[in-house]
PDB file of C-alpha atoms in Angstrom:
ATOM      1  CA  MET G   1       0.000   0.000   0.000  1.00 96.00           C
ATOM      2  CA  ILE G   2       1.243   3.472  -0.899  1.00 98.00           C
ATOM      3  CA  THR G   3       0.431   6.391   1.404  1.00 98.00           C
ATOM      4  CA  PHE G   4       0.715  10.030   0.410  1.00 98.00           C
ATOM      5  CA  ALA G   5       1.025  12.306   3.466  1.00 98.00           C
ATOM      6  CA  PHE G   6       1.548  16.015   3.924  1.00 98.00           C
ATOM      7  CA  ASP G   7       1.496  18.771   6.522  1.00 97.00           C
ATOM      8  CA  SER G   8       0.935  22.514   6.291  1.00 94.00           C
ATOM      9  CA  CYS G   9      -0.170  23.436   9.817  1.00 93.00           C
ATOM     10  CA  SER G  10       3.081  24.934  11.096  1.00 88.00           C
ATOM     11  CA  LYS G  11       5.802  27.271   9.827  1.00 88.00           C
ATOM     12  CA  THR G  12       7.094  24.454   7.642  1.00 92.00           C
ATOM     13  CA  ALA G  13       5.411  22.373   4.972  1.00 94.00           C
ATOM     14  CA  SER G  14       6.241  18.719   4.375  1.00 97.00           C
ATOM     15  CA  VAL G  15       5.314  16.017   1.872  1.00 98.00           C
ATOM     16  CA  ALA G  16       6.074  12.292   2.065  1.00 98.00           C
ATOM     17  CA  ILE G  17       5.287   9.076   0.228  1.00 98.00           C
ATOM     18  CA  LEU G  18       5.412   5.761   2.069  1.00 98.00           C
ATOM     19  CA  GLN G  19       5.149   2.167   0.887  1.00 98.00           C
ATOM     20  CA  LYS G  20       3.718   0.407   3.900  1.00 96.00           C
ATOM     21  CA  LYS G  21       5.983   1.867   6.636  1.00 96.00           C
ATOM     22  CA  GLN G  22       8.989   2.535   4.418  1.00 97.00           C
ATOM     23  CA  VAL G  23       9.581   6.157   3.428  1.00 98.00           C
ATOM     24  CA  LEU G  24      10.044   6.378  -0.343  1.00 98.00           C
ATOM     25  CA  TYR G  25      10.211  10.160  -0.512  1.00 98.00           C
ATOM     26  CA  GLU G  26      10.122  13.114   1.869  1.00 98.00           C
ATOM     27  CA  THR G  27      10.755  16.828   1.670  1.00 97.00           C
ATOM     28  CA  LEU G  28      10.439  19.621   4.203  1.00 95.00           C
ATOM     29  CA  LEU G  29      10.214  23.288   3.255  1.00 93.00           C
ATOM     30  CA  ASN G  30      11.070  25.889   5.883  1.00 89.00           C
ATOM     31  CA  LYS G  31       9.881  29.030   4.114  1.00 78.00           C
ATOM     32  CA  GLY G  32       7.509  30.461   6.699  1.00 71.00           C
ATOM     33  CA  LEU G  33       3.730  30.555   6.418  1.00 63.00           C
ATOM     34  CA  HIS G  34       3.431  30.617   2.619  1.00 78.00           C
ATOM     35  CA  HIS G  35       1.776  27.236   2.190  1.00 82.00           C
ATOM     36  CA  SER G  36      -0.611  28.418  -0.509  1.00 84.00           C
ATOM     37  CA  GLU G  37       2.498  28.970  -2.646  1.00 87.00           C
ATOM     38  CA  VAL G  38       4.613  25.948  -1.741  1.00 92.00           C
ATOM     39  CA  LEU G  39       2.363  22.993  -0.902  1.00 94.00           C
ATOM     40  CA  LEU G  40       0.970  22.150  -4.333  1.00 95.00           C
ATOM     41  CA  PRO G  41       4.340  22.563  -6.110  1.00 95.00           C
ATOM     42  CA  ALA G  42       5.901  20.324  -3.460  1.00 96.00           C
ATOM     43  CA  ILE G  43       3.218  17.700  -4.054  1.00 97.00           C
ATOM     44  CA  ASP G  44       3.756  17.898  -7.804  1.00 97.00           C
ATOM     45  CA  GLU G  45       7.518  17.499  -7.288  1.00 97.00           C
ATOM     46  CA  ALA G  46       6.954  14.421  -5.120  1.00 98.00           C
ATOM     47  CA  PHE G  47       4.992  12.718  -7.883  1.00 98.00           C
ATOM     48  CA  ARG G  48       7.529  13.738 -10.521  1.00 98.00           C
ATOM     49  CA  LEU G  49      10.586  12.483  -8.640  1.00 98.00           C
ATOM     50  CA  THR G  50       8.998   9.162  -7.671  1.00 98.00           C
ATOM     51  CA  ASN G  51       7.430   8.545 -11.101  1.00 98.00           C
ATOM     52  CA  LEU G  52       4.095   7.976  -9.406  1.00 98.00           C
ATOM     53  CA  LEU G  53       0.655   9.105 -10.501  1.00 97.00           C
ATOM     54  CA  VAL G  54      -2.115  10.180  -8.175  1.00 97.00           C
ATOM     55  CA  THR G  55      -3.960   7.025  -9.251  1.00 96.00           C
ATOM     56  CA  ASP G  56      -1.107   4.967  -7.778  1.00 98.00           C
ATOM     57  CA  ILE G  57      -1.851   6.257  -4.277  1.00 98.00           C
ATOM     58  CA  ASP G  58      -3.927   3.998  -2.034  1.00 98.00           C
ATOM     59  CA  PHE G  59      -4.307   6.224   1.001  1.00 98.00           C
ATOM     60  CA  PHE G  60      -3.984   9.943   1.796  1.00 98.00           C
ATOM     61  CA  ALA G  61      -3.206  11.649   5.100  1.00 98.00           C
ATOM     62  CA  CYS G  62      -2.630  15.110   6.525  1.00 98.00           C
ATOM     63  CA  THR G  63      -2.570  16.934   9.848  1.00 97.00           C
ATOM     64  CA  LEU G  64      -5.867  18.279  11.188  1.00 96.00           C
ATOM     65  CA  GLY G  65      -4.386  20.561  13.840  1.00 95.00           C
ATOM     66  CA  PRO G  66      -3.758  22.332  16.007  1.00 96.00           C
ATOM     67  CA  GLY G  67      -1.685  24.853  14.139  1.00 94.00           C
ATOM     68  CA  SER G  68      -1.860  27.777  11.757  1.00 91.00           C
ATOM     69  CA  PHE G  69      -5.490  28.453  10.878  1.00 90.00           C
ATOM     70  CA  THR G  70      -4.726  29.281   7.257  1.00 91.00           C
ATOM     71  CA  GLY G  71      -2.295  26.385   6.948  1.00 92.00           C
ATOM     72  CA  LEU G  72      -4.871  23.937   8.289  1.00 94.00           C
ATOM     73  CA  ARG G  73      -7.466  25.135   5.800  1.00 94.00           C
ATOM     74  CA  ILE G  74      -5.002  24.764   2.933  1.00 95.00           C
ATOM     75  CA  GLY G  75      -3.993  21.260   3.992  1.00 96.00           C
ATOM     76  CA  LEU G  76      -7.503  19.985   4.552  1.00 96.00           C
ATOM     77  CA  SER G  77      -8.791  21.534   1.321  1.00 96.00           C
ATOM     78  CA  THR G  78      -6.000  19.756  -0.542  1.00 97.00           C
ATOM     79  CA  LEU G  79      -6.838  16.483   1.169  1.00 98.00           C
ATOM     80  CA  LYS G  80     -10.520  16.845   0.309  1.00 97.00           C
ATOM     81  CA  GLY G  81      -9.551  17.442  -3.314  1.00 97.00           C
ATOM     82  CA  PHE G  82      -7.615  14.178  -3.403  1.00 97.00           C
ATOM     83  CA  MET G  83     -10.456  12.313  -1.695  1.00 97.00           C
ATOM     84  CA  LEU G  84     -13.080  13.573  -4.119  1.00 97.00           C
ATOM     85  CA  ALA G  85     -10.915  13.130  -7.228  1.00 96.00           C
ATOM     86  CA  THR G  86      -9.683   9.614  -6.447  1.00 97.00           C
ATOM     87  CA  GLU G  87     -12.378   8.215  -4.126  1.00 97.00           C
ATOM     88  CA  LYS G  88      -9.524   6.749  -2.075  1.00 97.00           C
ATOM     89  CA  PRO G  89      -9.599   6.638   1.758  1.00 98.00           C
ATOM     90  CA  ALA G  90      -7.934   9.317   3.853  1.00 98.00           C
ATOM     91  CA  ALA G  91      -7.177   9.967   7.511  1.00 98.00           C
ATOM     92  CA  GLY G  92      -6.223  12.960   9.597  1.00 97.00           C
ATOM     93  CA  VAL G  93      -3.831  12.995  12.533  1.00 97.00           C
ATOM     94  CA  SER G  94      -2.894  15.355  15.348  1.00 97.00           C
ATOM     95  CA  SER G  95      -0.027  17.682  14.512  1.00 98.00           C
ATOM     96  CA  LEU G  96       1.201  17.336  18.092  1.00 98.00           C
ATOM     97  CA  ALA G  97       1.251  13.542  17.857  1.00 98.00           C
ATOM     98  CA  ALA G  98       3.242  13.762  14.617  1.00 98.00           C
ATOM     99  CA  LEU G  99       5.671  16.117  16.333  1.00 97.00           C
ATOM    100  CA  ALA G 100       6.001  13.766  19.321  1.00 98.00           C
ATOM    101  CA  LEU G 101       6.943  10.954  16.948  1.00 97.00           C
ATOM    102  CA  ASN G 102      10.259  12.768  16.337  1.00 96.00           C
ATOM    103  CA  VAL G 103      11.311  11.516  19.779  1.00 96.00           C
ATOM    104  CA  LYS G 104      12.095   7.811  19.972  1.00 92.00           C
ATOM    105  CA  GLU G 105      12.463   7.829  23.773  1.00 88.00           C
ATOM    106  CA  LYS G 106      10.512   4.806  25.015  1.00 89.00           C
ATOM    107  CA  GLU G 107      11.021   5.162  28.763  1.00 90.00           C
ATOM    108  CA  ARG G 108       9.909   8.758  29.262  1.00 95.00           C
ATOM    109  CA  ASN G 109       6.799  10.768  28.458  1.00 97.00           C
ATOM    110  CA  ILE G 110       6.915  13.176  25.530  1.00 98.00           C
ATOM    111  CA  CYS G 111       5.501  16.688  25.671  1.00 98.00           C
ATOM    112  CA  ALA G 112       4.951  18.179  22.218  1.00 98.00           C
ATOM    113  CA  MET G 113       4.941  21.993  22.173  1.00 98.00           C
ATOM    114  CA  MET G 114       4.106  24.114  19.118  1.00 97.00           C
ATOM    115  CA  ASP G 115       4.448  27.888  19.186  1.00 96.00           C
ATOM    116  CA  ALA G 116       0.881  29.221  19.021  1.00 94.00           C
ATOM    117  CA  GLY G 117       1.721  32.923  19.082  1.00 91.00           C
ATOM    118  CA  ARG G 118       0.163  35.366  21.548  1.00 91.00           C
ATOM    119  CA  GLY G 119       2.498  34.045  24.237  1.00 95.00           C
ATOM    120  CA  GLN G 120       0.977  30.571  24.138  1.00 96.00           C
ATOM    121  CA  VAL G 121       1.897  27.082  22.974  1.00 97.00           C
ATOM    122  CA  TYR G 122      -0.220  24.196  21.787  1.00 97.00           C
ATOM    123  CA  TYR G 123       0.765  21.132  23.750  1.00 96.00           C
ATOM    124  CA  ALA G 124      -0.156  17.532  24.488  1.00 98.00           C
ATOM    125  CA  SER G 125       1.716  14.673  26.140  1.00 98.00           C
ATOM    126  CA  TYR G 126       2.309  11.143  24.904  1.00 98.00           C
ATOM    127  CA  GLN G 127       3.964   7.849  25.752  1.00 97.00           C
ATOM    128  CA  TYR G 128       4.841   4.787  23.702  1.00 96.00           C
ATOM    129  CA  ASP G 129       2.956   1.649  24.731  1.00 95.00           C
ATOM    130  CA  GLN G 130       4.404  -1.856  24.897  1.00 92.00           C
ATOM    131  CA  ASN G 131       3.671  -2.318  21.183  1.00 91.00           C
ATOM    132  CA  GLY G 132       5.630   0.792  20.250  1.00 91.00           C
ATOM    133  CA  LEU G 133       2.499   2.801  19.429  1.00 93.00           C
ATOM    134  CA  LEU G 134       2.203   6.408  20.546  1.00 95.00           C
ATOM    135  CA  GLN G 135      -0.571   6.906  23.097  1.00 96.00           C
ATOM    136  CA  GLU G 136      -2.010  10.254  24.185  1.00 97.00           C
ATOM    137  CA  LEU G 137      -1.713  10.936  27.910  1.00 97.00           C
ATOM    138  CA  GLU G 138      -2.940  14.527  28.013  1.00 95.00           C
ATOM    139  CA  THR G 139      -5.205  16.072  25.389  1.00 95.00           C
ATOM    140  CA  ALA G 140      -4.181  19.100  23.367  1.00 96.00           C
ATOM    141  CA  LYS G 141      -4.494  22.530  24.954  1.00 95.00           C
ATOM    142  CA  ALA G 142      -3.386  26.091  24.293  1.00 96.00           C
ATOM    143  CA  VAL G 143      -1.576  27.359  27.398  1.00 96.00           C
ATOM    144  CA  ASN G 144       1.027  29.753  28.708  1.00 97.00           C
ATOM    145  CA  PRO G 145       4.382  27.937  28.330  1.00 98.00           C
ATOM    146  CA  ARG G 146       5.361  29.091  31.807  1.00 97.00           C
ATOM    147  CA  LEU G 147       2.832  26.626  33.231  1.00 96.00           C
ATOM    148  CA  ILE G 148       4.598  23.759  31.465  1.00 97.00           C
ATOM    149  CA  ALA G 149       8.047  24.954  32.485  1.00 97.00           C
ATOM    150  CA  GLU G 150       7.052  25.340  36.131  1.00 95.00           C
ATOM    151  CA  SER G 151       5.867  21.729  36.279  1.00 95.00           C
ATOM    152  CA  ALA G 152       8.746  20.358  34.172  1.00 96.00           C
ATOM    153  CA  SER G 153       9.936  16.876  35.090  1.00 96.00           C
ATOM    154  CA  PRO G 154      13.130  14.921  34.380  1.00 96.00           C
ATOM    155  CA  ASN G 155      10.865  12.090  33.231  1.00 96.00           C
ATOM    156  CA  VAL G 156       9.590  14.128  30.274  1.00 98.00           C
ATOM    157  CA  VAL G 157      11.151  15.039  26.907  1.00 98.00           C
ATOM    158  CA  TYR G 158       9.973  18.362  25.452  1.00 98.00           C
ATOM    159  CA  VAL G 159       9.907  18.711  21.678  1.00 98.00           C
ATOM    160  CA  GLY G 160       8.876  21.343  19.156  1.00 97.00           C
ATOM    161  CA  ASP G 161       9.449  24.977  18.300  1.00 96.00           C
ATOM    162  CA  GLY G 162       7.467  25.958  21.403  1.00 97.00           C
ATOM    163  CA  ALA G 163       9.974  24.163  23.621  1.00 97.00           C
ATOM    164  CA  ILE G 164      12.887  25.760  21.759  1.00 96.00           C
ATOM    165  CA  LYS G 165      11.369  29.262  21.889  1.00 97.00           C
ATOM    166  CA  TYR G 166      10.608  29.140  25.596  1.00 98.00           C
ATOM    167  CA  ALA G 167      13.605  27.096  26.742  1.00 97.00           C
ATOM    168  CA  ASP G 168      14.719  29.899  29.080  1.00 97.00           C
ATOM    169  CA  LEU G 169      11.579  29.397  31.171  1.00 97.00           C
ATOM    170  CA  PHE G 170      12.680  25.873  32.111  1.00 97.00           C
ATOM    171  CA  PRO G 171      14.956  25.221  35.092  1.00 96.00           C
ATOM    172  CA  SER G 172      18.546  25.104  33.847  1.00 95.00           C
ATOM    173  CA  SER G 173      18.902  21.532  35.126  1.00 95.00           C
ATOM    174  CA  LEU G 174      16.065  20.386  32.851  1.00 95.00           C
ATOM    175  CA  ARG G 175      16.928  22.179  29.611  1.00 96.00           C
ATOM    176  CA  GLN G 176      18.810  19.081  28.526  1.00 96.00           C
ATOM    177  CA  ASN G 177      15.363  17.438  28.326  1.00 97.00           C
ATOM    178  CA  ILE G 178      14.418  19.734  25.446  1.00 97.00           C
ATOM    179  CA  ALA G 179      14.883  17.910  22.159  1.00 97.00           C
ATOM    180  CA  PRO G 180      17.430  19.473  19.792  1.00 94.00           C
ATOM    181  CA  ALA G 181      16.388  22.122  17.286  1.00 91.00           C
ATOM    182  CA  TYR G 182      16.482  19.747  14.303  1.00 90.00           C
ATOM    183  CA  GLN G 183      13.652  17.739  15.905  1.00 94.00           C
ATOM    184  CA  GLN G 184      11.323  20.714  16.148  1.00 93.00           C
ATOM    185  CA  PHE G 185      10.043  20.301  12.585  1.00 94.00           C
ATOM    186  CA  LEU G 186       6.900  18.323  11.862  1.00 95.00           C
ATOM    187  CA  CYS G 187       7.611  15.600   9.276  1.00 97.00           C
ATOM    188  CA  ALA G 188       5.068  14.287   6.787  1.00 98.00           C
ATOM    189  CA  SER G 189       6.492  10.778   7.158  1.00 98.00           C
ATOM    190  CA  SER G 190       5.337  10.854  10.804  1.00 98.00           C
ATOM    191  CA  VAL G 191       1.898  11.927   9.598  1.00 98.00           C
ATOM    192  CA  GLY G 192       1.829   8.934   7.283  1.00 98.00           C
ATOM    193  CA  LEU G 193       2.969   6.482   9.953  1.00 97.00           C
ATOM    194  CA  LEU G 194       0.323   7.657  12.420  1.00 98.00           C
ATOM    195  CA  ALA G 195      -2.349   7.593   9.729  1.00 98.00           C
ATOM    196  CA  LEU G 196      -1.560   3.956   8.957  1.00 97.00           C
ATOM    197  CA  GLU G 197      -2.832   3.058  12.420  1.00 96.00           C
ATOM    198  CA  ASN G 198      -6.076   4.880  11.582  1.00 96.00           C
ATOM    199  CA  TYR G 199      -6.215   2.860   8.377  1.00 97.00           C
ATOM    200  CA  ARG G 200      -5.788  -0.367  10.324  1.00 95.00           C
ATOM    201  CA  GLN G 201      -8.659   0.628  12.613  1.00 95.00           C
ATOM    202  CA  GLY G 202     -10.864   1.862   9.777  1.00 96.00           C
ATOM    203  CA  ASN G 203     -10.879   5.470  11.023  1.00 96.00           C
ATOM    204  CA  PHE G 204     -11.339   7.366   7.781  1.00 97.00           C
ATOM    205  CA  LEU G 205     -12.344  10.940   7.024  1.00 97.00           C
ATOM    206  CA  SER G 206     -15.402  11.976   5.069  1.00 95.00           C
ATOM    207  CA  PRO G 207     -14.920  14.896   2.642  1.00 93.00           C
ATOM    208  CA  GLU G 208     -18.375  16.162   3.579  1.00 92.00           C
ATOM    209  CA  THR G 209     -17.827  16.347   7.331  1.00 92.00           C
ATOM    210  CA  CYS G 210     -14.083  16.604   8.103  1.00 93.00           C
ATOM    211  CA  VAL G 211     -12.969  19.897   9.611  1.00 93.00           C
ATOM    212  CA  PRO G 212      -9.719  21.270  11.079  1.00 93.00           C
ATOM    213  CA  PHE G 213      -9.042  20.929  14.806  1.00 92.00           C
ATOM    214  CA  TYR G 214      -8.851  24.409  16.311  1.00 90.00           C
ATOM    215  CA  LEU G 215      -7.961  25.142  19.940  1.00 86.00           C
ATOM    216  CA  ARG G 216      -8.684  28.871  19.806  1.00 74.00           C
ATOM    217  CA  SER G 217     -11.995  29.109  17.992  1.00 60.00           C
ATOM    218  CA  THR G 218     -12.330  32.807  18.804  1.00 49.00           C
ATOM    219  CA  ASP G 219      -9.408  33.448  16.430  1.00 48.00           C
ATOM    220  CA  VAL G 220     -11.048  31.754  13.473  1.00 45.00           C
ATOM    221  CA  THR G 221     -12.258  34.165  10.801  1.00 39.00           C
TER     222      THR G 221
END
């Protein structure tokens, strides 16, 4: 089975193609919030370089949020277009879960933190289960990063641009628990891997009813 996955909910955009769980192709573009300009060309490039056609894809996936409101709309609109054009199944995943998947630490909890602007971060916490699957421990919220830093624990790894941005709020003894900067980017291959579990469980999106996942609905225009 070939999965086509992409993300446009953060400051980066990413596209990946997977055959089962093997990554055949992946690119990440760090050009700021210009996803209306870069996402479709990146998708076209992915097909060109892999010699695949859209009809070769068995399953589509993208992030549903939280994240940039405009970016989420662009990503989900693109996903709906693929679903309607191909009539192939699709799934959406949490952007925070995809970010947490950058950390392979099995013994500690993982706190994913995305910069949400306005002095806040989007965050959720996760842990790998005995089967190596990522399980949500604490649901996504938009909070002041100081609250996370004040309750920081040596048993937790903090990952994402929110953790990098607000690293100075953490006790100096725990800043080593912040994942390195290169792990702050959300990868489309992680989106695809998480979506495969949705596929296994039959959790598919409907183009008529799927919507982005917003945490600050008052900001939506």
